[in-house]
mmCIF file of C-alpha atoms in Angstrom:
data_model
loop_
_atom_site.group_PDB
_atom_site.id
_atom_site.type_symbol
_atom_site.label_atom_id
_atom_site.label_comp_id
_atom_site.label_asym_id
_atom_site.label_seq_id
_atom_site.Cartn_x
_atom_site.Cartn_y
_atom_site.Cartn_z
ATOM 1 C CA UNK A 1 -27.233 -28.189 53.924
ATOM 2 C CA UNK A 2 -30.463 -26.596 53.098
ATOM 3 C CA UNK A 3 -31.797 -23.414 54.902
ATOM 4 C CA UNK A 4 -35.290 -23.253 53.661
ATOM 5 C CA UNK A 5 -37.985 -19.196 54.639
ATOM 6 C CA UNK A 6 -41.495 -19.626 53.713
ATOM 7 C CA UNK A 7 -43.202 -17.260 53.087
ATOM 8 C CA UNK A 8 -46.872 -15.761 52.116
ATOM 9 C CA UNK A 9 -49.058 -16.354 54.619
ATOM 10 C CA UNK A 10 -51.968 -14.167 56.182
ATOM 11 C CA UNK A 11 -55.622 -13.130 57.044
ATOM 12 C CA UNK A 12 -58.349 -14.202 53.745
ATOM 13 C CA UNK A 13 -61.838 -15.197 53.394
ATOM 14 C CA UNK A 14 -63.121 -17.929 52.521
ATOM 15 C CA UNK A 15 -63.120 -17.886 48.867
ATOM 16 C CA UNK A 16 -60.343 -16.657 48.186
ATOM 17 C CA UNK A 17 -56.382 -16.491 47.045
ATOM 18 C CA UNK A 18 -53.075 -16.829 48.954
ATOM 19 C CA UNK A 19 -49.198 -17.821 47.480
ATOM 20 C CA UNK A 20 -47.231 -19.306 49.512
ATOM 21 C CA UNK A 21 -43.426 -19.195 49.247
ATOM 22 C CA UNK A 22 -40.936 -21.046 49.749
ATOM 23 C CA UNK A 23 -36.911 -19.798 48.897
ATOM 24 C CA UNK A 24 -34.269 -22.249 49.753
ATOM 25 C CA UNK A 25 -30.291 -22.012 49.855
ATOM 26 C CA UNK A 26 -28.181 -24.350 49.603
ATOM 27 C CA UNK A 27 -26.666 -26.429 46.547
ATOM 28 C CA UNK A 28 -28.849 -29.544 46.858
ATOM 29 C CA UNK A 29 -32.076 -28.195 46.576
ATOM 30 C CA UNK A 30 -32.123 -29.096 42.463
ATOM 31 C CA UNK A 31 -32.172 -33.233 44.224
ATOM 32 C CA UNK A 32 -34.509 -32.389 46.870
ATOM 33 C CA UNK A 33 -38.086 -33.482 46.709
ATOM 34 C CA UNK A 34 -39.982 -30.834 48.416
ATOM 35 C CA UNK A 35 -43.195 -30.926 50.687
ATOM 36 C CA UNK A 36 -45.360 -28.114 51.953
ATOM 37 C CA UNK A 37 -47.112 -29.505 55.449
ATOM 38 C CA UNK A 38 -49.186 -27.582 57.535
ATOM 39 C CA UNK A 39 -51.166 -27.474 61.392
ATOM 40 C CA UNK A 40 -54.210 -26.896 62.436
ATOM 41 C CA UNK A 41 -54.590 -25.167 65.847
ATOM 42 C CA UNK A 42 -54.637 -29.106 68.246
ATOM 43 C CA UNK A 43 -54.048 -30.536 65.219
ATOM 44 C CA UNK A 44 -50.943 -32.988 63.685
ATOM 45 C CA UNK A 45 -48.949 -32.172 61.081
ATOM 46 C CA UNK A 46 -50.186 -33.479 57.661
ATOM 47 C CA UNK A 47 -48.956 -33.316 54.174
ATOM 48 C CA UNK A 48 -51.030 -30.908 52.111
ATOM 49 C CA UNK A 49 -48.933 -31.161 48.495
ATOM 50 C CA UNK A 50 -45.372 -32.448 47.364
ATOM 51 C CA UNK A 51 -43.385 -32.653 44.005
ATOM 52 C CA UNK A 52 -40.630 -34.799 42.988
ATOM 53 C CA UNK A 53 -37.789 -32.718 42.495
ATOM 54 C CA UNK A 54 -37.406 -32.405 39.044
ATOM 55 C CA UNK A 55 -41.627 -31.278 39.171
ATOM 56 C CA UNK A 56 -42.530 -33.604 37.099
ATOM 57 C CA UNK A 57 -44.941 -35.855 39.722
ATOM 58 C CA UNK A 58 -47.112 -33.404 42.075
ATOM 59 C CA UNK A 59 -49.172 -34.918 44.977
ATOM 60 C CA UNK A 60 -52.113 -33.868 47.137
ATOM 61 C CA UNK A 61 -54.211 -34.281 49.747
ATOM 62 C CA UNK A 62 -57.406 -34.942 49.428
ATOM 63 C CA UNK A 63 -58.692 -31.716 51.206
ATOM 64 C CA UNK A 64 -56.725 -29.948 48.851
ATOM 65 C CA UNK A 65 -56.660 -30.789 46.144
ATOM 66 C CA UNK A 66 -58.377 -28.888 42.748
ATOM 67 C CA UNK A 67 -57.605 -25.515 44.574
ATOM 68 C CA UNK A 68 -53.623 -26.096 45.635
ATOM 69 C CA UNK A 69 -51.362 -26.259 42.879
ATOM 70 C CA UNK A 70 -48.043 -27.259 44.197
ATOM 71 C CA UNK A 71 -45.073 -25.568 41.651
ATOM 72 C CA UNK A 72 -41.029 -24.895 41.790
ATOM 73 C CA UNK A 73 -38.531 -22.963 40.008
ATOM 74 C CA UNK A 74 -35.149 -25.071 40.096
ATOM 75 C CA UNK A 75 -33.475 -21.755 38.111
ATOM 76 C CA UNK A 76 -35.280 -19.525 41.430
ATOM 77 C CA UNK A 77 -34.672 -21.669 44.199
ATOM 78 C CA UNK A 78 -37.911 -21.395 45.136
ATOM 79 C CA UNK A 79 -41.066 -23.554 45.853
ATOM 80 C CA UNK A 80 -44.438 -22.034 45.435
ATOM 81 C CA UNK A 81 -48.011 -23.238 46.652
ATOM 82 C CA UNK A 82 -50.972 -21.729 45.423
ATOM 83 C CA UNK A 83 -54.149 -21.735 47.445
ATOM 84 C CA UNK A 84 -57.525 -20.852 45.505
ATOM 85 C CA UNK A 85 -61.123 -21.104 47.062
ATOM 86 C CA UNK A 86 -59.728 -21.671 50.130
ATOM 87 C CA UNK A 87 -62.059 -22.946 53.026
ATOM 88 C CA UNK A 88 -61.749 -21.937 57.191
ATOM 89 C CA UNK A 89 -60.596 -25.602 57.196
ATOM 90 C CA UNK A 90 -57.651 -24.635 55.925
ATOM 91 C CA UNK A 91 -56.348 -21.806 58.816
ATOM 92 C CA UNK A 92 -52.997 -23.126 60.127
ATOM 93 C CA UNK A 93 -49.352 -23.350 60.170
ATOM 94 C CA UNK A 94 -47.867 -24.071 56.631
ATOM 95 C CA UNK A 95 -44.409 -25.586 56.560
ATOM 96 C CA UNK A 96 -42.729 -26.204 53.643
ATOM 97 C CA UNK A 97 -40.375 -28.667 53.980
ATOM 98 C CA UNK A 98 -36.876 -30.790 51.450
ATOM 99 C CA UNK A 99 -36.329 -33.635 51.745
ATOM 100 C CA UNK A 100 -32.574 -32.899 51.044
ATOM 101 C CA UNK A 101 -30.334 -34.955 47.693
ATOM 102 C CA UNK A 102 -32.374 -37.639 46.031
ATOM 103 C CA UNK A 103 -33.008 -39.900 42.933
ATOM 104 C CA UNK A 104 -35.105 -41.009 43.115
ATOM 105 C CA UNK A 105 -38.116 -39.488 40.808
ATOM 106 C CA UNK A 106 -41.060 -39.378 43.615
ATOM 107 C CA UNK A 107 -42.843 -36.847 45.368
ATOM 108 C CA UNK A 108 -43.119 -38.141 49.538
ATOM 109 C CA UNK A 109 -45.441 -37.468 51.986
ATOM 110 C CA UNK A 110 -43.975 -38.915 54.875
ATOM 111 C CA UNK A 111 -42.826 -36.610 57.193
ATOM 112 C CA UNK A 112 -39.837 -38.279 57.897
ATOM 113 C CA UNK A 113 -38.534 -38.533 54.742
ATOM 114 C CA UNK A 114 -38.017 -34.251 54.987
ATOM 115 C CA UNK A 115 -34.679 -33.042 56.922
ATOM 116 C CA UNK A 116 -34.843 -29.547 56.202
ATOM 117 C CA UNK A 117 -37.791 -27.007 57.017
ATOM 118 C CA UNK A 118 -38.690 -24.367 56.772
ATOM 119 C CA UNK A 119 -39.974 -21.898 59.855
ATOM 120 C CA UNK A 120 -43.728 -21.438 59.428
ATOM 121 C CA UNK A 121 -46.044 -19.319 57.386
ATOM 122 C CA UNK A 122 -49.622 -18.220 59.083
ATOM 123 C CA UNK A 123 -52.345 -18.209 57.517
ATOM 124 C CA UNK A 124 -55.976 -18.022 58.482
ATOM 125 C CA UNK A 125 -59.437 -18.104 56.802
ATOM 126 C CA UNK A 126 -62.610 -15.901 58.083
ATOM 127 C CA UNK A 127 -66.233 -17.094 56.915
#
């Protein structure tokens, strides 16, 4: 069993930075691939970034590539999303997610792959 709590959202101006955190509980964290998803108003939930259980491989949506960095600290059972150069179109509720235990060395981008979800944290970027 994995429980996730995401935090760090807020109201910022375009060009600002935020760091989202996802605190996980449960012994399976270190073997769980993880990811960040977001859902903008009136839109479906989309993948933002993903990371393998070891942290050796990562994925970024084209819209955030070069601006966002996903990382994890397995010793702290925490995943992060560093968001730089934020744009108004980044406004969304951001959700952290975990697959549960896996021996795959890959990241995962399909929402259906993830079994555990945080409650969501709102990021609002104004012009």
